[in-house]
Amino acid sequence: MGCKDAKRPIYLFDSIEKERELLFQRYLTNDYQSDPFIQYLNTHKQQGIFMLKDVVNKNLNYQNYCKQFYMQTGWKNELGMLIEIEPQLWIIICLGFFNDSARINEKQLFELNSNFSIIQSLCQQHWKKADFKLAEPAVNHNSSTLLHKSVEHALNSFGRDILTKREQEVAVLIAQGFDSKEIALKFTISEGTVKNHRKRIYQQLNVASLSEFFQLFYNHLITQPK
């Protein structure tokens, strides 16, 4: 995930094949706010490799998060890598298992920590030159290529039949996490013009908030024809 200024995280890549509606309809629209890794990043702004047990604050929000989202994913023994690309711009890489018996052992954790500076450097080199975009393929294999094409198709077709060309272009950027100021810079227009576009996009899509906008887009993404 990409994180900017403590805003909603931007989904970049995953290798999850099951329960994908949990990722798109629950986590990215709401439950991310109770994610211990997100909370730790927002509170500490600390780079490094952390096990879930290292960052969790077992308060009411975490209990609800486990019940409503995390336990239903089937993920086990999660680990998070928090990497600062530049001030207010971070990457979170989460690794885990679906197998109950699989665990990240001490040797593997040591090796990851030993190579963290390399991972950090590679992420910084890449993301300082690239915008955060939905489903950026991490490696060149069939599953990531199909995933990238699926998201690309969803972006290109979202709202196409009811929005003008410029409104659809703005909607695509909103879906990828760009705020009004960033969109204005992209198109060399004023923030006021962008806000007018956003208002009409919301009206045309019959949504009342950014959260509803994202939920509609994620529904579109996971239900579009394959």
Short mmCIF file of C-alpha atoms in Angstrom, two decimals:
data_model
loop_
_atom_site.label_atom_id
_atom_site.label_comp_id
_atom_site.label_asym_id
_atom_site.label_seq_id
_atom_site.Cartn_x
_atom_site.Cartn_y
_atom_site.Cartn_z
CA MET A 1 0.00 0.00 0.00
CA GLY A 2 0.99 3.59 -0.53
CA CYS A 3 0.27 6.12 2.22
CA LYS A 4 0.22 9.90 1.74
CA ASP A 5 -0.28 12.44 4.54
CA ALA A 6 -2.23 9.95 6.70
CA LYS A 7 -4.92 9.75 3.99
CA ARG A 8 -6.73 6.67 2.77
CA PRO A 9 -4.09 4.10 1.69
CA ILE A 10 -3.63 3.51 -2.03
CA TYR A 11 -3.79 -0.13 -3.08
CA LEU A 12 -0.72 -0.96 -5.15
CA PHE A 13 -0.39 -4.74 -5.40
CA ASP A 14 -1.48 -8.02 -3.81
CA SER A 15 -1.30 -11.75 -4.40
CA ILE A 16 -4.58 -12.59 -2.65
CA GLU A 17 -6.81 -14.93 -4.62
CA LYS A 18 -9.71 -15.49 -2.19
CA GLU A 19 -12.05 -13.24 -0.19
CA ARG A 20 -11.14 -10.29 -2.40
CA GLU A 21 -14.35 -8.46 -1.48
CA LEU A 22 -12.90 -8.13 2.03
CA LEU A 23 -9.97 -6.21 0.60
CA PHE A 24 -11.93 -3.95 -1.71
CA GLN A 25 -15.26 -3.50 0.04
CA ARG A 26 -14.19 -3.50 3.66
CA TYR A 27 -10.53 -2.75 4.16
CA LEU A 28 -10.01 -0.02 1.59
CA THR A 29 -13.31 1.71 2.26
CA ASN A 30 -13.25 1.68 6.05
CA ASP A 31 -11.34 -0.97 8.03
CA TYR A 32 -7.90 0.37 7.10
CA GLN A 33 -8.43 2.97 9.83
CA SER A 34 -8.09 0.24 12.47
CA ASP A 35 -5.16 -1.56 10.81
CA PRO A 36 -2.37 -1.74 13.46
CA PHE A 37 0.32 -1.09 10.82
CA ILE A 38 -1.49 2.03 9.56
CA GLN A 39 -2.04 3.24 13.12
CA TYR A 40 1.60 2.61 14.03
CA LEU A 41 2.80 4.51 10.96
CA ASN A 42 0.53 7.48 11.69
CA THR A 43 1.63 7.57 15.33
CA HIS A 44 5.36 6.78 15.16
CA LYS A 45 6.53 7.54 11.61
CA GLN A 46 9.16 4.84 12.11
CA GLN A 47 10.74 2.80 9.34
CA GLY A 48 11.50 -0.87 9.80
CA ILE A 49 10.17 -4.42 9.86
CA PHE A 50 7.53 -5.19 12.47
CA MET A 51 5.56 -8.28 13.43
CA LEU A 52 1.85 -7.74 14.06
CA LYS A 53 2.37 -8.37 17.78
CA ASP A 54 4.93 -5.52 17.84
CA VAL A 55 2.48 -2.84 16.68
CA VAL A 56 -0.94 -3.97 17.84
CA ASN A 57 -2.81 -1.96 20.44
CA LYS A 58 -5.50 -4.33 21.67
CA ASN A 59 -8.17 -1.71 22.14
CA LEU A 60 -11.82 -1.81 21.11
CA ASN A 61 -11.01 -0.73 17.54
CA TYR A 62 -8.57 -3.62 17.15
CA GLN A 63 -11.08 -6.14 18.49
CA ASN A 64 -13.68 -4.92 15.98
CA TYR A 65 -11.04 -4.94 13.23
CA CYS A 66 -10.23 -8.58 13.99
CA LYS A 67 -13.86 -9.62 14.11
CA GLN A 68 -15.11 -7.69 11.09
CA PHE A 69 -12.12 -8.04 8.80
CA TYR A 70 -8.82 -9.64 9.80
CA MET A 71 -10.06 -13.03 11.06
CA GLN A 72 -12.21 -13.46 7.95
CA THR A 73 -9.22 -13.10 5.63
CA GLY A 74 -7.54 -16.22 7.01
CA TRP A 75 -4.18 -14.44 7.11
CA LYS A 76 -1.65 -15.67 9.67
CA ASN A 77 1.52 -14.39 11.26
CA GLU A 78 1.47 -11.04 9.48
CA LEU A 79 4.57 -8.89 9.13
CA GLY A 80 4.78 -5.31 7.91
CA MET A 81 7.61 -3.32 6.33
CA LEU A 82 7.24 0.45 6.73
CA ILE A 83 9.34 2.47 4.29
CA GLU A 84 9.56 6.24 3.97
CA ILE A 85 9.87 7.34 0.35
CA GLU A 86 10.00 11.02 1.26
CA PRO A 87 8.29 13.13 3.97
CA GLN A 88 4.56 12.33 4.07
CA LEU A 89 4.98 9.54 1.49
CA TRP A 90 5.29 5.95 2.73
CA ILE A 91 5.05 2.36 1.50
CA ILE A 92 3.69 -0.48 3.65
CA ILE A 93 4.50 -4.02 2.47
CA CYS A 94 2.55 -6.71 4.34
CA LEU A 95 3.60 -10.35 4.24
CA GLY A 96 1.83 -13.32 5.76
CA PHE A 97 0.51 -16.84 5.35
CA PHE A 98 -2.81 -18.60 4.85
CA ASN A 99 -1.46 -21.87 6.26
CA ASP A 100 -2.04 -22.28 10.02
CA SER A 101 1.26 -24.09 10.48
CA ALA A 102 3.36 -21.58 8.53
CA ARG A 103 5.29 -19.06 10.57
CA ILE A 104 7.98 -16.46 9.98
CA ASN A 105 10.86 -17.87 11.98
CA GLU A 106 13.70 -16.03 13.67
CA LYS A 107 16.16 -16.83 10.88
CA GLN A 108 13.83 -15.44 8.20
CA LEU A 109 13.15 -12.34 10.29
CA PHE A 110 16.88 -11.82 10.77
CA GLU A 111 17.49 -12.14 7.01
CA LEU A 112 14.72 -9.66 6.23
CA ASN A 113 16.13 -7.16 8.71
CA SER A 114 19.63 -7.69 7.29
CA ASN A 115 18.34 -6.82 3.83
CA PHE A 116 15.95 -4.04 4.85
CA SER A 117 18.29 -1.29 3.64
CA ILE A 118 18.31 -2.86 0.17
CA ILE A 119 14.51 -3.16 0.08
CA GLN A 120 14.25 0.40 1.37
CA SER A 121 16.62 1.74 -1.28
CA LEU A 122 14.84 -0.07 -4.13
CA CYS A 123 11.41 1.22 -3.02
CA GLN A 124 12.75 4.76 -2.73
CA GLN A 125 14.38 4.62 -6.16
CA HIS A 126 11.16 3.37 -7.75
CA TRP A 127 8.51 5.44 -5.97
CA LYS A 128 10.37 8.74 -6.10
CA LYS A 129 10.04 8.47 -9.88
CA ALA A 130 6.53 6.98 -10.11
CA ASP A 131 3.09 8.09 -8.98
CA PHE A 132 1.20 5.83 -6.63
CA LYS A 133 -1.17 4.00 -8.97
CA LEU A 134 -3.65 1.23 -8.35
CA ALA A 135 -2.29 -2.28 -8.89
CA GLU A 136 1.18 -1.41 -10.10
CA PRO A 137 2.55 -4.88 -11.03
CA ALA A 138 5.36 -5.83 -8.67
CA VAL A 139 6.85 -8.57 -10.81
CA ASN A 140 6.51 -9.64 -14.42
CA HIS A 141 4.46 -12.81 -14.25
CA ASN A 142 1.02 -13.81 -15.48
CA SER A 143 -0.97 -13.13 -12.30
CA SER A 144 0.36 -9.60 -11.85
CA THR A 145 -0.12 -8.85 -15.56
CA LEU A 146 -3.75 -10.02 -15.41
CA LEU A 147 -4.30 -8.03 -12.22
CA HIS A 148 -2.85 -4.90 -13.78
CA LYS A 149 -5.02 -5.31 -16.89
CA SER A 150 -8.11 -5.85 -14.73
CA VAL A 151 -7.54 -2.65 -12.76
CA GLU A 152 -6.62 -0.73 -15.91
CA HIS A 153 -9.88 -1.84 -17.53
CA ALA A 154 -11.84 -0.85 -14.41
CA LEU A 155 -10.26 2.61 -14.42
CA ASN A 156 -10.92 3.12 -18.12
CA SER A 157 -14.56 2.02 -17.90
CA PHE A 158 -15.59 3.51 -14.53
CA GLY A 159 -18.33 6.09 -15.11
CA ARG A 160 -17.60 6.16 -18.83
CA ASP A 161 -21.26 6.06 -19.90
CA ILE A 162 -22.46 8.91 -17.69
CA LEU A 163 -19.44 11.21 -17.24
CA THR A 164 -17.84 13.58 -19.72
CA LYS A 165 -14.32 12.76 -20.88
CA ARG A 166 -12.73 15.26 -18.46
CA GLU A 167 -14.96 14.12 -15.58
CA GLN A 168 -13.97 10.53 -16.25
CA GLU A 169 -10.29 11.54 -16.27
CA VAL A 170 -10.77 13.29 -12.92
CA ALA A 171 -12.68 10.29 -11.53
CA VAL A 172 -9.80 7.98 -12.50
CA LEU A 173 -7.35 10.14 -10.56
CA ILE A 174 -9.67 10.31 -7.54
CA ALA A 175 -9.90 6.50 -7.61
CA GLN A 176 -6.10 6.37 -7.53
CA GLY A 177 -5.89 8.55 -4.44
CA PHE A 178 -5.05 11.96 -5.93
CA ASP A 179 -6.46 14.96 -4.08
CA SER A 180 -7.84 18.13 -5.70
CA LYS A 181 -4.53 19.99 -5.58
CA GLU A 182 -2.67 17.12 -7.25
CA ILE A 183 -5.37 16.75 -9.92
CA ALA A 184 -5.22 20.49 -10.63
CA LEU A 185 -1.47 20.25 -11.19
CA LYS A 186 -1.93 17.25 -13.49
CA PHE A 187 -4.34 19.12 -15.77
CA THR A 188 -2.97 22.65 -15.22
CA ILE A 189 -6.34 23.90 -14.00
CA SER A 190 -7.48 25.57 -10.78
CA GLU A 191 -8.48 23.67 -7.66
CA GLY A 192 -11.87 25.36 -7.93
CA THR A 193 -12.40 23.78 -11.36
CA VAL A 194 -11.42 20.38 -9.96
CA LYS A 195 -13.88 20.80 -7.09
CA ASN A 196 -16.63 21.62 -9.59
CA HIS A 197 -15.76 18.45 -11.52
CA ARG A 198 -15.83 16.43 -8.28
CA LYS A 199 -19.24 17.85 -7.36
CA ARG A 200 -20.73 16.88 -10.72
CA ILE A 201 -19.03 13.44 -10.62
CA TYR A 202 -20.60 12.75 -7.22
CA GLN A 203 -23.99 13.88 -8.52
CA GLN A 204 -23.77 11.74 -11.65
CA LEU A 205 -22.59 8.66 -9.71
CA ASN A 206 -25.16 9.29 -6.97
CA VAL A 207 -22.61 9.27 -4.15
CA ALA A 208 -22.41 11.73 -1.27
CA SER A 209 -18.85 11.26 -0.02
CA LEU A 210 -15.37 10.11 -0.96
CA SER A 211 -15.96 6.89 0.98
CA GLU A 212 -19.08 6.13 -1.09
CA PHE A 213 -17.13 6.97 -4.25
CA PHE A 214 -14.40 4.45 -3.36
CA GLN A 215 -16.96 1.81 -2.44
CA LEU A 216 -18.66 2.25 -5.81
CA PHE A 217 -15.33 2.00 -7.64
CA TYR A 218 -14.25 -1.11 -5.74
CA ASN A 219 -17.61 -2.74 -6.47
CA HIS A 220 -17.04 -1.92 -10.13
CA LEU A 221 -13.53 -3.37 -9.98
CA ILE A 222 -14.45 -6.74 -8.51
CA THR A 223 -17.71 -7.26 -10.47
CA GLN A 224 -16.60 -6.26 -13.96
CA PRO A 225 -16.47 -9.05 -16.57
CA LYS A 226 -13.15 -10.94 -16.63
#
